[in-house]
Amino acid sequence: VSEGLRRDLARLIGAESVVAESGHRPYRHDATIQRGLVGEPDAVVRPADARAVAKTLRWCYEHEVALVPRGGGTGLAGGAVPVGGGVVVSLERLRRVRMLDPGLWRMSVEAGVRTADVARLARENGLMFAPDPGGAEQSQIGGNVATNAGGPHAFKYGRTGAFVSGLEVALAPGELARLGRAGRRDASGYDLPGLLVGSEGTLGIVTAVDLHLVPAPPLARALVVWARDIEDAQRALLNILASGVQPAVLDFIDVRAFAAASTTFPGRARRGPLLLVEVDGGGADVERALRELAESLSGNGPPASEEVDARALWRWRDGMNGAVSAVRGGKVSEDICVPPERLAQTLAGVYEIGEELALPSCAWGHAGDGIVHATFMIDPSDPDDPERGRRAGECALALALRMGGSVTGEHGVGWVKRELLATQWDAATLAAQERVKLAFDPKGLLNPGKKRPPAPDGRRGPRASQEQRRQRAAGAPNQTPGETVSSKRRR
Ligand SMILES: Cc1cc2nc3c(=O)[nH]c(=O)nc-3n(C[C@H](O)[C@H](O)[C@H](O)COP(=O)(O)OP(=O)(O)OC[C@H]3O[C@@H](n4cnc5c(N)ncnc54)[C@H](O)[C@@H]3O)c2cc1C
């Protein structure tokens, strides 16, 4: 039946836009492959332009076929994984820069432009696109919008949504809509771009993004603050926050994560958890900020600090994910978000979970925003490790909720974080979330099963039972984060 589906799609948007079955492999997973999450698409399309995206959506809506939008596949929540089959709609060919106006700090790019290219283009024109998620050379601006991606510099400048002034989106049942106006503000109607940002492909398919950039700061300097232990790191963090200085970055790395990447550290490696702090702006502002930071850290036996070349530091920091993965060959990492004043308590909880499940654990993240990458290192070839990793991940999500935080601070819910959503939200929030989904996607065909709690029965929305049937057909109803899904054909 997949063959018939691919033939229909080839007739619709051209044979060159439909990937042969032999080429499906890269589209079966995203960066959650490390924890074993793999799906099986019924078809993969690479539409040539926005109109072809809308046409595909219209056809799928008419024929009740699920769609899974896909950007660069760097997601860490399984959002782009076709766990229940369906048509993967890859935006990779939408690569045009439609407009760049440095004088007005504006850029309009198609969804498939890579994040690093957006940032480079901005930089070359004296501007800055600050969101810098670790997979930026591969991730796409559409994927960044769909996950509201952050990264270290989001602490000062905000996540992707803070840079979005308008969107072009394919909406059900298959229309292209322009959300937002050419001006920088639009107070008319509900904030539809705001709803699409972070919607993880469940409300529409982003085809182009209007960005409002900021002037690039002339100078950025980075400081590494070495703490004696995690309580000391917590104190330093709170002192920095209380100092009134607005760092561009305020990240932390614990001793165990640092150990995985210490050999390539661009400064003088010491022992102890560390905070990475960057301040940016004009020369005098940066000098003053560094002075004030030093003062804020000076009381009560100051932690050691040293300046490190900012670019070298962020290059090194980008490799943290890979370095930690390399220790045992794999890892389960949850991007929980907790109040910053509970950082030390949260880390103690992460280590306890690791000990209980006999898995080495570590953590790093965007401390200023309270984002902790709670990580458990696994050997994917071990018969027990993946399952213990999955359980450790679940315990970390529960820990975040006990700390008054969220199961996800930046990677999104996707497929792997659905289970505890109903615990995090109250009934009214849950109902409001479901109503938003139904308003945009009444047939439940846009990235089914993602971003929302698993439906316990068929009563949660008109398509819930169909969705359950799809998931059952895919062998996925009892699937928990980390399990491998092998999908069957349904059409
Ligand atoms: C090493 C590493 C480090 C990372 N660091 C960070 C970090 O610091 N901060 C952070 O926020 N994230 C981080 N990430 C996660 C990831 O890079 C981001 O979530 C990124 O924004 C995903 O973009 P993508 O194009 O790869 O999207 P994909 O993985 O392809 O898709 C992600 C989700 O968006 C949807 N989607 C993709 N494109 C579209 C579109 N055009 N329209 C509608 N829906 C779409 C998909 O359906 C899916 O639900 C990291 C990932 C890696 C591998």
mmCIF file of N, CA, C and O in Angstrom, residues 98-186:
data_model
loop_
_atom_site.group_PDB
_atom_site.id
_atom_site.type_symbol
_atom_site.label_atom_id
_atom_site.label_comp_id
_atom_site.label_asym_id
_atom_site.label_seq_id
_atom_site.Cartn_x
_atom_site.Cartn_y
_atom_site.Cartn_z
ATOM 1 N N ARG A 98 14.560 34.772 1.416
ATOM 2 C CA ARG A 98 13.623 35.562 0.611
ATOM 3 C C ARG A 98 13.909 37.051 0.719
ATOM 4 O O ARG A 98 13.653 37.817 -0.198
ATOM 5 N N MET A 99 14.406 37.465 1.858
ATOM 6 C CA MET A 99 14.661 38.897 2.034
ATOM 7 C C MET A 99 15.680 39.086 3.144
ATOM 8 O O MET A 99 15.658 38.373 4.148
ATOM 9 N N LEU A 100 16.585 40.040 2.933
ATOM 10 C CA LEU A 100 17.527 40.402 3.990
ATOM 11 C C LEU A 100 17.683 41.908 3.943
ATOM 12 O O LEU A 100 18.060 42.461 2.909
ATOM 13 N N ASP A 101 17.344 42.564 5.010
ATOM 14 C CA ASP A 101 17.440 44.013 5.062
ATOM 15 C C ASP A 101 18.179 44.399 6.337
ATOM 16 O O ASP A 101 17.554 44.646 7.380
ATOM 17 N N PRO A 102 19.523 44.429 6.271
ATOM 18 C CA PRO A 102 20.300 44.677 7.491
ATOM 19 C C PRO A 102 19.954 46.001 8.157
ATOM 20 O O PRO A 102 19.930 46.089 9.383
ATOM 21 N N GLY A 103 19.657 47.022 7.323
ATOM 22 C CA GLY A 103 19.353 48.342 7.891
ATOM 23 C C GLY A 103 18.131 48.309 8.782
ATOM 24 O O GLY A 103 18.012 49.085 9.733
ATOM 25 N N LEU A 104 17.193 47.433 8.444
ATOM 26 C CA LEU A 104 15.963 47.330 9.243
ATOM 27 C C LEU A 104 15.990 46.094 10.155
ATOM 28 O O LEU A 104 14.961 45.710 10.709
ATOM 29 N N TRP A 105 17.166 45.436 10.246
ATOM 30 C CA TRP A 105 17.374 44.273 11.130
ATOM 31 C C TRP A 105 16.421 43.123 10.770
ATOM 32 O O TRP A 105 15.971 42.379 11.635
ATOM 33 N N ARG A 106 16.094 42.962 9.482
ATOM 34 C CA ARG A 106 15.071 41.986 9.096
ATOM 35 C C ARG A 106 15.633 40.922 8.180
ATOM 36 O O ARG A 106 16.486 41.195 7.344
ATOM 37 N N MET A 107 15.085 39.745 8.295
ATOM 38 C CA MET A 107 15.448 38.670 7.380
ATOM 39 C C MET A 107 14.217 37.765 7.243
ATOM 40 O O MET A 107 13.495 37.545 8.216
ATOM 41 N N SER A 108 13.981 37.284 6.022
ATOM 42 C CA SER A 108 12.900 36.326 5.836
ATOM 43 C C SER A 108 13.486 35.108 5.130
ATOM 44 O O SER A 108 14.068 35.236 4.049
ATOM 45 N N VAL A 109 13.387 33.965 5.756
ATOM 46 C CA VAL A 109 14.028 32.766 5.207
ATOM 47 C C VAL A 109 13.031 31.615 5.142
ATOM 48 O O VAL A 109 12.091 31.552 5.942
ATOM 49 N N GLU A 110 13.279 30.717 4.212
ATOM 50 C CA GLU A 110 12.416 29.542 4.137
ATOM 51 C C GLU A 110 12.792 28.562 5.245
ATOM 52 O O GLU A 110 13.908 28.586 5.786
ATOM 53 N N ALA A 111 11.829 27.684 5.529
ATOM 54 C CA ALA A 111 11.946 26.843 6.729
ATOM 55 C C ALA A 111 13.176 25.945 6.735
ATOM 56 O O ALA A 111 13.700 25.598 7.789
ATOM 57 N N GLY A 112 13.675 25.567 5.539
ATOM 58 C CA GLY A 112 14.766 24.595 5.489
ATOM 59 C C GLY A 112 16.162 25.209 5.606
ATOM 60 O O GLY A 112 17.157 24.479 5.551
ATOM 61 N N VAL A 113 16.248 26.527 5.762
ATOM 62 C CA VAL A 113 17.577 27.142 5.914
ATOM 63 C C VAL A 113 18.152 26.711 7.259
ATOM 64 O O VAL A 113 17.461 26.733 8.286
ATOM 65 N N ARG A 114 19.422 26.310 7.258
ATOM 66 C CA ARG A 114 20.010 25.792 8.495
ATOM 67 C C ARG A 114 20.250 26.919 9.506
ATOM 68 O O ARG A 114 20.576 28.046 9.131
ATOM 69 N N THR A 115 20.123 26.563 10.775
ATOM 70 C CA THR A 115 20.258 27.542 11.859
ATOM 71 C C THR A 115 21.610 28.266 11.767
ATOM 72 O O THR A 115 21.683 29.495 11.890
ATOM 73 N N ALA A 116 22.688 27.502 11.549
ATOM 74 C CA ALA A 116 24.019 28.103 11.511
ATOM 75 C C ALA A 116 24.123 29.091 10.348
ATOM 76 O O ALA A 116 24.823 30.101 10.447
ATOM 77 N N ASP A 117 23.430 28.813 9.227
ATOM 78 C CA ASP A 117 23.479 29.731 8.088
ATOM 79 C C ASP A 117 22.737 31.031 8.401
ATOM 80 O O ASP A 117 23.154 32.112 7.991
ATOM 81 N N VAL A 118 21.608 30.893 9.112
ATOM 82 C CA VAL A 118 20.882 32.101 9.540
ATOM 83 C C VAL A 118 21.797 32.949 10.424
ATOM 84 O O VAL A 118 21.940 34.162 10.231
ATOM 85 N N ALA A 119 22.457 32.292 11.390
ATOM 86 C CA ALA A 119 23.321 33.023 12.331
ATOM 87 C C ALA A 119 24.502 33.664 11.595
ATOM 88 O O ALA A 119 24.871 34.809 11.854
ATOM 89 N N ARG A 120 25.075 32.917 10.627
ATOM 90 C CA ARG A 120 26.232 33.432 9.864
ATOM 91 C C ARG A 120 25.824 34.650 9.030
ATOM 92 O O ARG A 120 26.505 35.672 9.035
ATOM 93 N N LEU A 121 24.702 34.502 8.345
ATOM 94 C CA LEU A 121 24.219 35.592 7.494
ATOM 95 C C LEU A 121 23.960 36.843 8.333
ATOM 96 O O LEU A 121 24.302 37.969 7.929
ATOM 97 N N ALA A 122 23.368 36.643 9.488
ATOM 98 C CA ALA A 122 23.113 37.776 10.380
ATOM 99 C C ALA A 122 24.444 38.417 10.782
ATOM 100 O O ALA A 122 24.624 39.631 10.670
ATOM 101 N N ARG A 123 25.399 37.567 11.201
ATOM 102 C CA ARG A 123 26.698 38.067 11.679
ATOM 103 C C ARG A 123 27.414 38.853 10.586
ATOM 104 O O ARG A 123 27.956 39.929 10.826
ATOM 105 N N GLU A 124 27.382 38.303 9.353
ATOM 106 C CA GLU A 124 28.073 38.981 8.247
ATOM 107 C C GLU A 124 27.475 40.356 7.960
ATOM 108 O O GLU A 124 28.088 41.175 7.290
ATOM 109 N N ASN A 125 26.275 40.573 8.445
ATOM 110 C CA ASN A 125 25.618 41.854 8.210
ATOM 111 C C ASN A 125 25.489 42.685 9.484
ATOM 112 O O ASN A 125 24.612 43.535 9.596
ATOM 113 N N GLY A 126 26.337 42.374 10.455
ATOM 114 C CA GLY A 126 26.385 43.177 11.682
ATOM 115 C C GLY A 126 25.242 42.899 12.641
ATOM 116 O O GLY A 126 25.001 43.665 13.571
ATOM 117 N N LEU A 127 24.519 41.801 12.407
ATOM 118 C CA LEU A 127 23.351 41.505 13.235
ATOM 119 C C LEU A 127 23.554 40.195 13.987
ATOM 120 O O LEU A 127 24.534 39.482 13.777
ATOM 121 N N MET A 128 22.608 39.874 14.839
ATOM 122 C CA MET A 128 22.721 38.618 15.580
ATOM 123 C C MET A 128 21.384 37.876 15.615
ATOM 124 O O MET A 128 20.342 38.472 15.875
ATOM 125 N N PHE A 129 21.465 36.570 15.319
ATOM 126 C CA PHE A 129 20.365 35.655 15.612
ATOM 127 C C PHE A 129 20.889 34.809 16.773
ATOM 128 O O PHE A 129 21.764 33.973 16.600
ATOM 129 N N ALA A 130 20.379 35.068 17.956
ATOM 130 C CA ALA A 130 21.040 34.548 19.169
ATOM 131 C C ALA A 130 20.765 33.076 19.491
ATOM 132 O O ALA A 130 21.648 32.423 20.064
ATOM 133 N N PRO A 131 19.592 32.506 19.158
ATOM 134 C CA PRO A 131 19.380 31.099 19.541
ATOM 135 C C PRO A 131 20.484 30.205 18.961
ATOM 136 O O PRO A 131 20.781 30.284 17.769
ATOM 137 N N ASP A 132 21.113 29.422 19.804
ATOM 138 C CA ASP A 132 22.261 28.621 19.357
ATOM 139 C C ASP A 132 22.191 27.198 19.912
ATOM 140 O O ASP A 132 23.041 26.787 20.699
ATOM 141 N N PRO A 133 21.147 26.448 19.493
ATOM 142 C CA PRO A 133 21.086 25.056 19.936
ATOM 143 C C PRO A 133 22.283 24.275 19.395
ATOM 144 O O PRO A 133 22.808 24.610 18.329
ATOM 145 N N GLY A 134 22.690 23.261 20.139
ATOM 146 C CA GLY A 134 23.925 22.547 19.819
ATOM 147 C C GLY A 134 24.000 21.944 18.426
ATOM 148 O O GLY A 134 25.084 21.813 17.878
ATOM 149 N N GLY A 135 22.888 21.574 17.828
ATOM 150 C CA GLY A 135 22.937 20.928 16.511
ATOM 151 C C GLY A 135 22.790 21.920 15.374
ATOM 152 O O GLY A 135 22.303 21.565 14.289
ATOM 153 N N ALA A 136 23.248 23.168 15.547
ATOM 154 C CA ALA A 136 22.913 24.267 14.626
ATOM 155 C C ALA A 136 23.380 24.066 13.188
ATOM 156 O O ALA A 136 22.796 24.620 12.255
ATOM 157 N N GLU A 137 24.449 23.278 12.967
ATOM 158 C CA GLU A 137 24.900 23.078 11.584
ATOM 159 C C GLU A 137 23.919 22.189 10.818
ATOM 160 O O GLU A 137 23.929 22.136 9.595
ATOM 161 N N GLN A 138 23.104 21.447 11.544
ATOM 162 C CA GLN A 138 22.163 20.522 10.908
ATOM 163 C C GLN A 138 20.702 20.953 11.073
ATOM 164 O O GLN A 138 19.869 20.716 10.199
ATOM 165 N N SER A 139 20.392 21.579 12.203
ATOM 166 C CA SER A 139 18.992 21.938 12.450
ATOM 167 C C SER A 139 18.574 23.063 11.511
ATOM 168 O O SER A 139 19.406 23.786 10.967
ATOM 169 N N GLN A 140 17.261 23.185 11.307
ATOM 170 C CA GLN A 140 16.730 24.184 10.382
ATOM 171 C C GLN A 140 15.924 25.222 11.152
ATOM 172 O O GLN A 140 15.384 24.932 12.220
ATOM 173 N N ILE A 141 15.800 26.388 10.535
ATOM 174 C CA ILE A 141 15.079 27.463 11.210
ATOM 175 C C ILE A 141 13.608 27.053 11.466
ATOM 176 O O ILE A 141 13.034 27.383 12.502
ATOM 177 N N GLY A 142 13.021 26.272 10.535
ATOM 178 C CA GLY A 142 11.638 25.806 10.758
ATOM 179 C C GLY A 142 11.562 24.910 11.980
ATOM 180 O O GLY A 142 10.623 24.989 12.775
ATOM 181 N N GLY A 143 12.569 24.040 12.143
ATOM 182 C CA GLY A 143 12.625 23.169 13.323
ATOM 183 C C GLY A 143 12.854 23.980 14.593
ATOM 184 O O GLY A 143 12.295 23.675 15.647
ATOM 185 N N ASN A 144 13.659 25.038 14.475
ATOM 186 C CA ASN A 144 13.887 25.908 15.634
ATOM 187 C C ASN A 144 12.584 26.589 16.058
ATOM 188 O O ASN A 144 12.297 26.706 17.251
ATOM 189 N N VAL A 145 11.818 27.040 15.057
ATOM 190 C CA VAL A 145 10.525 27.662 15.381
ATOM 191 C C VAL A 145 9.609 26.621 16.011
ATOM 192 O O VAL A 145 8.969 26.863 17.037
ATOM 193 N N ALA A 146 9.576 25.432 15.386
ATOM 194 C CA ALA A 146 8.640 24.394 15.856
ATOM 195 C C ALA A 146 8.970 23.907 17.263
ATOM 196 O O ALA A 146 8.103 23.405 17.972
ATOM 197 N N THR A 147 10.240 24.037 17.680
ATOM 198 C CA THR A 147 10.602 23.617 19.048
ATOM 199 C C THR A 147 10.875 24.827 19.949
ATOM 200 O O THR A 147 11.223 24.651 21.107
ATOM 201 N N ASN A 148 10.772 26.023 19.380
ATOM 202 C CA ASN A 148 11.158 27.245 20.110
ATOM 203 C C ASN A 148 12.539 27.032 20.732
ATOM 204 O O ASN A 148 12.734 27.203 21.951
ATOM 205 N N ALA A 149 13.486 26.690 19.885
ATOM 206 C CA ALA A 149 14.819 26.296 20.369
ATOM 207 C C ALA A 149 15.512 27.447 21.086
ATOM 208 O O ALA A 149 15.332 28.616 20.746
ATOM 209 N N GLY A 150 16.311 27.077 22.064
ATOM 210 C CA GLY A 150 17.055 28.072 22.837
ATOM 211 C C GLY A 150 18.546 27.905 22.643
ATOM 212 O O GLY A 150 19.064 28.134 21.565
ATOM 213 N N GLY A 151 19.208 27.463 23.701
ATOM 214 C CA GLY A 151 20.668 27.390 23.689
ATOM 215 C C GLY A 151 21.213 28.356 24.725
ATOM 216 O O GLY A 151 20.449 29.088 25.365
ATOM 217 N N PRO A 152 22.538 28.384 24.892
ATOM 218 C CA PRO A 152 23.127 29.206 25.950
ATOM 219 C C PRO A 152 22.714 30.681 25.904
ATOM 220 O O PRO A 152 22.373 31.280 26.923
ATOM 221 N N HIS A 153 22.726 31.297 24.698
ATOM 222 C CA HIS A 153 22.469 32.739 24.626
ATOM 223 C C HIS A 153 21.001 33.110 24.796
ATOM 224 O O HIS A 153 20.661 34.296 24.841
ATOM 225 N N ALA A 154 20.126 32.112 24.894
ATOM 226 C CA ALA A 154 18.707 32.404 25.130
ATOM 227 C C ALA A 154 18.520 33.068 26.491
ATOM 228 O O ALA A 154 17.502 33.718 26.738
ATOM 229 N N PHE A 155 19.506 32.915 27.381
ATOM 230 C CA PHE A 155 19.361 33.493 28.718
ATOM 231 C C PHE A 155 19.156 35.011 28.631
ATOM 232 O O PHE A 155 18.315 35.577 29.311
ATOM 233 N N LYS A 156 19.923 35.667 27.784
ATOM 234 C CA LYS A 156 19.759 37.122 27.646
ATOM 235 C C LYS A 156 18.780 37.484 26.523
ATOM 236 O O LYS A 156 17.975 38.392 26.664
ATOM 237 N N TYR A 157 18.873 36.754 25.407
ATOM 238 C CA TYR A 157 18.183 37.222 24.199
ATOM 239 C C TYR A 157 16.851 36.532 23.932
ATOM 240 O O TYR A 157 16.120 36.936 23.031
ATOM 241 N N GLY A 158 16.556 35.484 24.693
ATOM 242 C CA GLY A 158 15.300 34.778 24.469
ATOM 243 C C GLY A 158 15.461 33.646 23.477
ATOM 244 O O GLY A 158 16.480 33.534 22.783
ATOM 245 N N ARG A 159 14.456 32.803 23.403
ATOM 246 C CA ARG A 159 14.489 31.645 22.504
ATOM 247 C C ARG A 159 14.049 32.084 21.110
ATOM 248 O O ARG A 159 13.789 33.264 20.872
ATOM 249 N N THR A 160 13.920 31.126 20.202
ATOM 250 C CA THR A 160 13.638 31.468 18.801
ATOM 251 C C THR A 160 12.419 32.377 18.658
ATOM 252 O O THR A 160 12.421 33.334 17.876
ATOM 253 N N GLY A 161 11.383 32.086 19.443
ATOM 254 C CA GLY A 161 10.142 32.864 19.329
ATOM 255 C C GLY A 161 10.357 34.356 19.527
ATOM 256 O O GLY A 161 9.634 35.174 18.947
ATOM 257 N N ALA A 162 11.368 34.707 20.316
ATOM 258 C CA ALA A 162 11.638 36.127 20.577
ATOM 259 C C ALA A 162 12.124 36.832 19.306
ATOM 260 O O ALA A 162 12.106 38.060 19.228
ATOM 261 N N PHE A 163 12.557 36.065 18.305
ATOM 262 C CA PHE A 163 13.091 36.646 17.070
ATOM 263 C C PHE A 163 12.093 36.548 15.906
ATOM 264 O O PHE A 163 12.383 37.004 14.815
ATOM 265 N N VAL A 164 10.952 35.899 16.149
ATOM 266 C CA VAL A 164 9.987 35.677 15.063
ATOM 267 C C VAL A 164 8.993 36.836 14.996
ATOM 268 O O VAL A 164 8.324 37.140 15.975
ATOM 269 N N SER A 165 8.934 37.483 13.827
ATOM 270 C CA SER A 165 7.924 38.534 13.688
ATOM 271 C C SER A 165 6.767 38.090 12.793
ATOM 272 O O SER A 165 5.720 38.719 12.768
ATOM 273 N N GLY A 166 6.952 37.001 12.058
ATOM 274 C CA GLY A 166 5.868 36.497 11.217
ATOM 275 C C GLY A 166 6.205 35.107 10.706
ATOM 276 O O GLY A 166 7.373 34.692 10.735
ATOM 277 N N LEU A 167 5.178 34.395 10.272
ATOM 278 C CA LEU A 167 5.393 33.034 9.762
ATOM 279 C C LEU A 167 4.533 32.812 8.527
ATOM 280 O O LEU A 167 3.421 33.341 8.435
ATOM 281 N N GLU A 168 5.047 31.996 7.615
ATOM 282 C CA GLU A 168 4.209 31.439 6.552
ATOM 283 C C GLU A 168 4.028 29.972 6.929
ATOM 284 O O GLU A 168 5.010 29.269 7.201
ATOM 285 N N VAL A 169 2.772 29.540 6.973
ATOM 286 C CA VAL A 169 2.486 28.203 7.494
ATOM 287 C C VAL A 169 1.448 27.507 6.632
ATOM 288 O O VAL A 169 0.481 28.137 6.188
ATOM 289 N N ALA A 170 1.651 26.207 6.401
ATOM 290 C CA ALA A 170 0.600 25.404 5.779
ATOM 291 C C ALA A 170 -0.303 24.902 6.898
ATOM 292 O O ALA A 170 0.163 24.232 7.822
ATOM 293 N N LEU A 171 -1.577 25.327 6.821
ATOM 294 C CA LEU A 171 -2.530 24.952 7.865
ATOM 295 C C LEU A 171 -3.552 23.979 7.296
ATOM 296 O O LEU A 171 -3.859 24.020 6.096
ATOM 297 N N ALA A 172 -4.113 23.133 8.158
ATOM 298 C CA ALA A 172 -5.184 22.233 7.731
ATOM 299 C C ALA A 172 -6.393 23.067 7.328
ATOM 300 O O ALA A 172 -6.650 24.112 7.946
ATOM 301 N N PRO A 173 -7.132 22.668 6.292
ATOM 302 C CA PRO A 173 -6.983 21.412 5.562
ATOM 303 C C PRO A 173 -6.042 21.498 4.363
ATOM 304 O O PRO A 173 -6.098 20.626 3.491
ATOM 305 N N GLY A 174 -5.194 22.544 4.302
ATOM 306 C CA GLY A 174 -4.250 22.584 3.182
ATOM 307 C C GLY A 174 -4.122 23.954 2.564
ATOM 308 O O GLY A 174 -4.031 24.076 1.338
ATOM 309 N N GLU A 175 -4.128 25.006 3.412
ATOM 310 C CA GLU A 175 -3.986 26.379 2.916
ATOM 311 C C GLU A 175 -2.673 26.958 3.398
ATOM 312 O O GLU A 175 -2.224 26.645 4.500
ATOM 313 N N LEU A 176 -2.102 27.855 2.584
ATOM 314 C CA LEU A 176 -0.942 28.610 3.070
ATOM 315 C C LEU A 176 -1.449 29.866 3.751
ATOM 316 O O LEU A 176 -2.266 30.593 3.189
ATOM 317 N N ALA A 177 -0.992 30.115 4.955
ATOM 318 C CA ALA A 177 -1.419 31.327 5.674
ATOM 319 C C ALA A 177 -0.193 32.155 6.034
ATOM 320 O O ALA A 177 0.864 31.612 6.338
ATOM 321 N N ARG A 178 -0.371 33.485 5.996
ATOM 322 C CA ARG A 178 0.701 34.382 6.471
ATOM 323 C C ARG A 178 0.283 34.905 7.833
ATOM 324 O O ARG A 178 -0.734 35.577 7.966
ATOM 325 N N LEU A 179 1.045 34.573 8.842
ATOM 326 C CA LEU A 179 0.739 35.022 10.192
ATOM 327 C C LEU A 179 1.697 36.152 10.546
ATOM 328 O O LEU A 179 2.902 35.978 10.449
ATOM 329 N N GLY A 180 1.153 37.287 10.952
ATOM 330 C CA GLY A 180 2.004 38.433 11.269
ATOM 331 C C GLY A 180 2.112 39.354 10.065
ATOM 332 O O GLY A 180 1.751 38.982 8.949
ATOM 333 N N ARG A 181 2.595 40.572 10.279
ATOM 334 C CA ARG A 181 2.694 41.574 9.226
ATOM 335 C C ARG A 181 4.142 41.987 9.027
ATOM 336 O O ARG A 181 5.019 41.582 9.787
ATOM 337 N N ALA A 182 4.371 42.827 8.018
ATOM 338 C CA ALA A 182 5.744 43.260 7.742
ATOM 339 C C ALA A 182 6.307 44.110 8.883
ATOM 340 O O ALA A 182 7.500 44.132 9.130
ATOM 341 N N GLY A 183 5.438 44.846 9.569
ATOM 342 C CA GLY A 183 5.895 45.655 10.705
ATOM 343 C C GLY A 183 6.334 44.763 11.854
ATOM 344 O O GLY A 183 6.138 43.553 11.836
ATOM 345 N N ARG A 184 6.920 45.375 12.857
ATOM 346 C CA ARG A 184 7.470 44.566 13.936
ATOM 347 C C ARG A 184 6.420 44.120 14.933
ATOM 348 O O ARG A 184 6.627 43.197 15.694
ATOM 349 N N ARG A 185 5.282 44.789 14.955
ATOM 350 C CA ARG A 185 4.254 44.413 15.926
ATOM 351 C C ARG A 185 2.930 44.182 15.223
ATOM 352 O O ARG A 185 2.625 44.834 14.233
ATOM 353 N N ASP A 186 2.149 43.277 15.741
ATOM 354 C CA ASP A 186 0.817 43.023 15.204
ATOM 355 C C ASP A 186 -0.066 42.616 16.376
ATOM 356 O O ASP A 186 0.055 41.515 16.903
#
